[in-house]
Amino acid sequence: MNASRDTGKLRRWCIPLALFFCLTGAAQAASVLILDSTVRGTPSIEAQEATSLGLTVNVVNATTWSGMTTAQFQAYQAIILGDPSCGSIGDIAAAEANAPTWGKAVNGNVIIIGTDPVFHALQGGELLTRKAVDYAAAQTGKTGAYVSLSCDYTSAAPGTPVPVLDGAFGAGPGSFQVRSPGCFNNAHITATHPVFTTAPVLTDATLQNWNCSVHEAFDAWPLSFVVLAIANNSGSSYTAPDGTVGSPYILARGDISVLSDITLSPKSAVNEIGTTHVFTATVRSSTGSPLPGVTVTFKIISGPNVGLTATAVTDASGKATFTYASTSIGTDTIEAQFVTAAGKTQTSNLAQKQWIQSAKTCMRVLNNAIQCETDKSGKPTGNYIWRFRFQNLSGKNVFHLFLVSLPTGITVDQDHFVFSPPIPPNGLSPLLQVVIKGATPGPLSFKVLLLDETLDECCSITVSLDLPTCDCAQIASEITPRCFPVPPPFRYTFKLQNLSPTLAQYLLLAPVSPSDHVTPIPTSQLMVTQDTFSIPPLATGSTTANLPVFLSGPQAVGGKDACLLISLHDKDLVNCCSIVRCFSLPDCAIKVSDVDHLGASRIVPFGEEFRIDGIGASGADGAAIDPHGAQAIELAWLPLDAAGPLPNGAFFELSAAGKSGQAAGTLRVTQTASAKYQISTAVSGAATYKIEVFKGDQPVGTASQQRVGINTVVVWPRSAGAEVVPGPNDTRTLGFALETDRAVPWQLTDGSTLTGDRIRITPEPSQGDLEGIETFALRAAKIPTITVTGVSVSHDCNDNGIPDAEDIASGTSTDLDGNSTPDECQGRAGADLNFSLATGFNQVTGATLPPGSADDDWQVTNASPAGPAKVVVHTAPAWSAPIAGSAWISIDANRGRSVPGLGTLRFENCFCIGSGATTAALDLQLRADDNATVFLNGSRIGGPGGSFLDASPLHLNVNGAVGGSGPFRAGQNCLRVEVNDSGGVVTGLDLGGTVQAPNGACTPTGAVTSR
């Protein structure tokens, strides 16, 4: 039997009868369905093209269409709502009425045309119609769709919704919006597919000169759709990927590629939260050759990480990469852009990254340190000590942690930890310690369970530890590399405990590869300043003194790992045993954008360094650096007299200050006629100073009550800086430090001399109180040029005495957003708690969050999955303007659409009140769609009320004691807002307000004000 002739018979039989039983059966696997009111002619152009593809055509009336099920629609290779030659909106009434039913069946290519191509068949419309059918039916085994809006919205005002498209392909009302663009004759194709480039080719010329050939231009559409054609230069609502500007009027979804000189890959990927993912952008010229040296901007335009941007420069192959991680589940949509030599911005295809929660990402283990337990004499007991913290990634408040499924014969001294207050989503636990008994060296695996308040499991993971042998040595204590003093070289200080039976008298160090811990690294790449230490006889269990070592070389770079092979040797240098210690080197680079010139000087940046030129004799020339409230800042430079002796009176001067009213001061080093260098210091008018001299990490000596006056050094210091120095009674003052390239004598004003390579000068007693260094400047006179080779800016936001960079490098703190600030510090309050509860408010920047972004402070707790609320894009017309300093939030950023079947949406914001508070006050006002009831720590405090239709918001004010029978608790407090959503279309919450508590700021370990 002739296949084409047979399908023709079936088509002729079904068209006139429009029988329902023609819509079922295996024969429909290669057929198309057309709503008869949307086409013209028998057969129509749409039907003719489908037949030419060898497809059966079924044309049905509105009654039959309306009675079909999703499964019946899914039996077709394509569904067509064509053009009845400039029809009206009534032609698609049946399709609009059951749009969700047939829309769910569409899993293939979709093309939507905002014009009437059949009416313009002789001007190019016939070819467009045929290509649209070809595209919709191009994927065998899938159901595609072609929709022509014809003349349905010829007079539409801007932002007019399209219900038939919203129901079939949208995420809710208003997903698609159109307008009438006016009359024009220019069009431009901005995306491609093989069906459009196969002869006869669909070109710009095909779409042009129709005379008012576009009736609907799109103002809004889902990100899953790509603009296929624009009304070229008609309005400026849209910039196409190739840089042309116009109004979109043809959209496509599915197997489609944008026309651009930049591509982004992979197009889609799935990652677990807490891991990293890399996107690669490739930039090519119009001729296809790679373009190196081009700046590419990566943007996340929707999803849990919306608003995140990054830039990178293409390499020789035209490629640039973007790496990021997520702490929230959901799907990010990413694009990449670059600016052409002609000044046009070109945009890549959209890529999607789905972040999922899995068993392995229920928690992130930090400070994962294993040590051999030793007895009082320092000898190994055979047990192990596991110290760790974890970040809660379960999305729930964690009250309990259990260790279970330990191998037979292995026990722990504590298998249950209780947290009060609980560890909130994305929060960090305190440092936990477990003694493991009965285990042998090698891998050990067991399960860790996180549970909620009712002992229901939040999630679980399998933890694998590598237990070391306890017959050699272990690090007893250490200071891993930090950014202060200025690297390079990086300073690593450690104490080693001997666990071997050998009396050790030598310790050797050698850099080895981080990948295998065995392969030596050449000294030309990574060098340690001392590779052999002669130590006093070290018996079993004994510990060395602090041993400092400096790392330098091309591989001593911030962000890289460094590994040292540390070996013990006896008196004859016979190797006893060895261990390997690895750590991350912190990134200490400063942005040149934070450096400004002073006076007549010029700043010349090069690499991570900069040069100060044009320094005169006035002392007003130099550089100002914004330290952003640092705890310490130091500059290192090339030898100041490298080009020859400087004239008498040449000097450099540092100035530093905190906020208004806090400590401020200067340090000046001046060359004298005797070729010595005179040091003078002034901090907030202090009369006397304390001077400390160090050699490496070791203090050499201290001179107190030094009068204001002159100290001297015999060489120009190689670096100088300012520090926040702890004083008595919890005060903190400003100190200055100088460092030389070798140990030299420092001649002090009391006549004494101390030899070392570093000196610190602080006022005694402390002057003022200093939270951080807000301003810092280097000025000089008669030094023609200063080449700054390093700037070290050290912050300690969590006040643990360890610089933030070291906290992050060691894993003590997380920095998942990559802003060099430990995550637990963001949103911290001061001594008095004054915390904003406003929805859509950024605690760090003090500004409202952009539409579409996640509000981590407000969690939606009863959706599946739970997660942060989203700032609503395009709020509902009936909603009032947001309360000052806030924004409307919902579970969905897209106009706050409802969740089917979920009549109540629970929003929760948990904040911490410190134990120093005795009273607290909560003041807030809110509006909600439909209305809301408010709870504090489980007790109702107001509502239902605050309807979006009410003239005034719901206002609540709660004052009371902290602890006891009061409404507030010391530690975590949770505000829950239950929003009633009876309408089931859109829903949202807008809340402004604060919680205040005198002396109520949480300690760093208890700060849970930001999730």
Steps between C-alpha positions, in 0.01 A plus 500: 500500500624851419552675834445854377182404312367320809556796734325722248189282513493518879539876489213546255279278716570687823479858376134513398367276777710635788431174677632460851613142435743640238691647791598166651704200399851422388450663161513841667868461600599685177225758473416861574192653661351830380219703656276577204414856603869599480568412135369605158432279202455128451770397511664796677864596446571348844335171399672495162842532662428227756391270218820574309689377805317168475281574801131426543292814559201508735292819495248520787237746610477678835270239653734211425806700607337592831426137584850368449736388775869572540580141400303541177679824414830328575432244228578766238838605364382861477209713616414797277310821570552661163401825330148525354625795292496774764251349739370623835545384859177303486665255259716363783230496770493120522880481519507769767235325710698176537852637448647316802363170367663511157797705621608218733520272199755722323854379568657574162577811297267799540479803271276801565450763228359843574364563153263367230727322249216340299348842432845599367559168323609661173742738677696228684240383747451161334868412545490612863190286561658193343824546695301540824323167437834337414655623826205394716505147352878462484543277806380146442348344810419839654202732474578845362278803453454788257290794617422804287352795689376623161318832545368407845674787683531767232404782738660365817639745753848438640508210747183329379493138623439208261295240691532227235879515524504546879291189546689285252862602547517757780566493872181689578299804395707763322785266405442617142420865428456670165439841349414637160834625362361720226559469129846418360674303228835400649566166669809312610556131585693452827504119543532198277417133445572270203137521378542876455828469308389215272390615154290697454681698775312724739678838490450854622374584151230233537356684801532856368284735293167342596356845582396494867614142517526467881195516725638382837838589645593328826564698819550189717556129447646210701876449498450160338411680176750652258425800279504377141426832327461865591335802346834654420555842662136511602527622856790417727343240727740223410864459401549179305797268561670637187466857630210618282215685667128466444170353614472119519210353305597137430596272791627143500564236763690176470765410244606855412828694498544875536708686243796643687879501502503375861383161619461366854546139600387265635145594411369311801644320799401368843711554811459438869490814713831574669699385195640723224418512130687651207341670200712573191430782258657484153536821301569495125518762228242519222734281295514233770853558634547515880521844664753514786524782754126574500324576829197276551231581756309207646159569654254282688169644387262274693506233766623475860822689417342772285708816482837328529740630235863438412747601231781310333733559206516257208819302445676423172219263402234762565378332818417652840363316803267573791503282812250527784323300770151510645363454850138490381313252286333612177588569139721792397486645151830648382603712204834638382566826315782688336531833320620490139758734355210689345348555844212251470417274793465138393330243721543124515242227510345442841641221714334339799650364818273294724613485861364201687497380859637151540604282786859607454413869534290484812792652687843635418772384739749771597817494710512129433808425711615161629764471772650210686392515865792506744522444876648738755853397399423566135497136391227378262205327669380325184193725482428783258357848554271628224432876513254648254235760433225468246287728289134405499386453139184304582269799465360439852589606853727230647463422873687167517795322341552124534794281400375154396599191300849479647683177407493218752749554781532876445339741748495875562490687829205709383257400226229762564530881494216738590491857364321779683433723321472269199728528197293689240508429125849586369611567859827380653525273800742558789824301498419140591738233632465122493743243638506188280597177675589158366585616147811419299684724251333532162152589375209515743143560383182560701178699470417841642132581553356850537162513676242766575335590832265201489785261415381466142793453266595807296760312297800268533839455340781251510824644637830338408808576708858400422648408836878554509761272643603624843859379492673805348394856579210744489449875490434610858415860412553730205444841348423450134602768248317828532501835325682689775790575489511554127565190290689378314652315664216329685581416862402161645570430868446162663581279796568132435433220749723192474295179513782272390721297738811671357678789668476761223759779468437627148190598307504537120242670275442461126211631284311218326218484249148553645367237260702201623689631808811328365641674193754766605439854376815669362631791704464713187121464547452484878773566752515491879742728678621225729492135407698364796438567870741384769283444806569402862465121544131428455376190685174318438206729587714815515418808291732744325498873554334716235679439170451776240547441128438733206368393159574687180526442126261486202278240672472703822183662371181587684227244444740209440575208730848442640620168643809443713663164563622519862745227601663413833868397514729374774838646598663337195235649266353155444137535394265372765164573334307780331155658473345742250320822596294690240330839531353768275681825434269800549442750222649828622472704182343845524290658230678789334159668494543541879815711447488876430785744447575780746641839408687512170587129496396250234394139557632255240348149542672190363388150588424479871741784573499873444749783488470848649672751272538878511585527870633847581643665810174622656407178679149524355555250218415133531215252492179448698371145543148411606544222759123454557528480879799266507661371818843535343649643181860490384689602189823348370722668241821470308803643685435871529863585430552244224591770246752661731519699825206726566548859621501594866141553617341246265212329680188291469203538729207274575171636630210290621171562677180332604155652488433846637600518866716188489879473514708660223869554448812522283835328469792671323844360405751767396855471362752694707849630421650210698343253251276367771126506473307687764159370614233723652147403595188684614174326590208709631728726704661225709800604710668160531521185290571130530752354253521129420774347285462160329724264310274296278210397722703514819499809725850633570418757762270781609562856605213675677430862589712631213461873480383675190813539295749321283576132443741406223574209264806450280321406175187616323216268603373272222139533617285699738144485618233574757317258731210487741677394820314358805544699820389463863131475595396389151620824342664506160737763376704590193851366462763526225744236381826510303683205348848465351642237264733359769566523873645844582555703818216734601630784719228613738450830678589355841848419369442127464552303178296198392582293193222363282325536167172653619393770742153595623422834666179553698391779736519420868247522647257433212366808327139498388314187394539368147257263328691493172721703270277707272763725336862429414753703302866492403665837440864571421750776425821498297449132405445525123309173464368225726423162345250320721548124460229388738204628698365291785154591628388278787145492639370311803126547485419217742745626765663162550852640483564334163493699176200429279723380215650238730158398630386446142821331383498257792128421470416653837263732313317461170499759224254355252423836339871566441505851650794423738271544804413198715138415440417507871597870520261629242212680659656519847368763733693712746489503881132602485289281277314701236415255229277564199225246438391662173418269212722535195766685702876439476652507850852549360445787254209661682294512181204310361578192297449503121184343357537129440772450761484271805435646845698264724370664819147381423456129449189335353470204736195303386564471127672205340785557488534771764734786425552876497217730397533686170463872435202531268549627145208710369273504804125458460317824409279477809797490738602822671848642459749329736537631853808724519824300492329176399384307195224251428613137532339169410591140428524586130672807360277501193220731616466301822306214349330260739584136562212276388329342799695703758256733674743631764856610440731516804784753504755483783779737609719388789723748680731479800475699823814491713504393861587857607151625418227523764226656284423512130248669272347386174337759276361410160229567247396278213272437208424160350300338223241398628587571867741380768529372856824566690672278758807565717671189635183302432260742675253702294563874533261638238261441213343381292521836330707721273303418188640657183152649452506682837574872505766461772749222574477279809715662774644291785714610793629249756711601803611276778763311693764274350476157662270372771136561415584781259418481128868499401776245558874527545636342184294422196155660462275418207237724345249304291250661267225274366354649183150388404464441125136418440496633144775269376625733225767724648620540858764699679620676813632851554635571849704781647632522854776441748590307812702694757666391822744704714821297543336235284762440233587133474850371549662380176421134569137583557443741215218361294356827377566412138448174320 
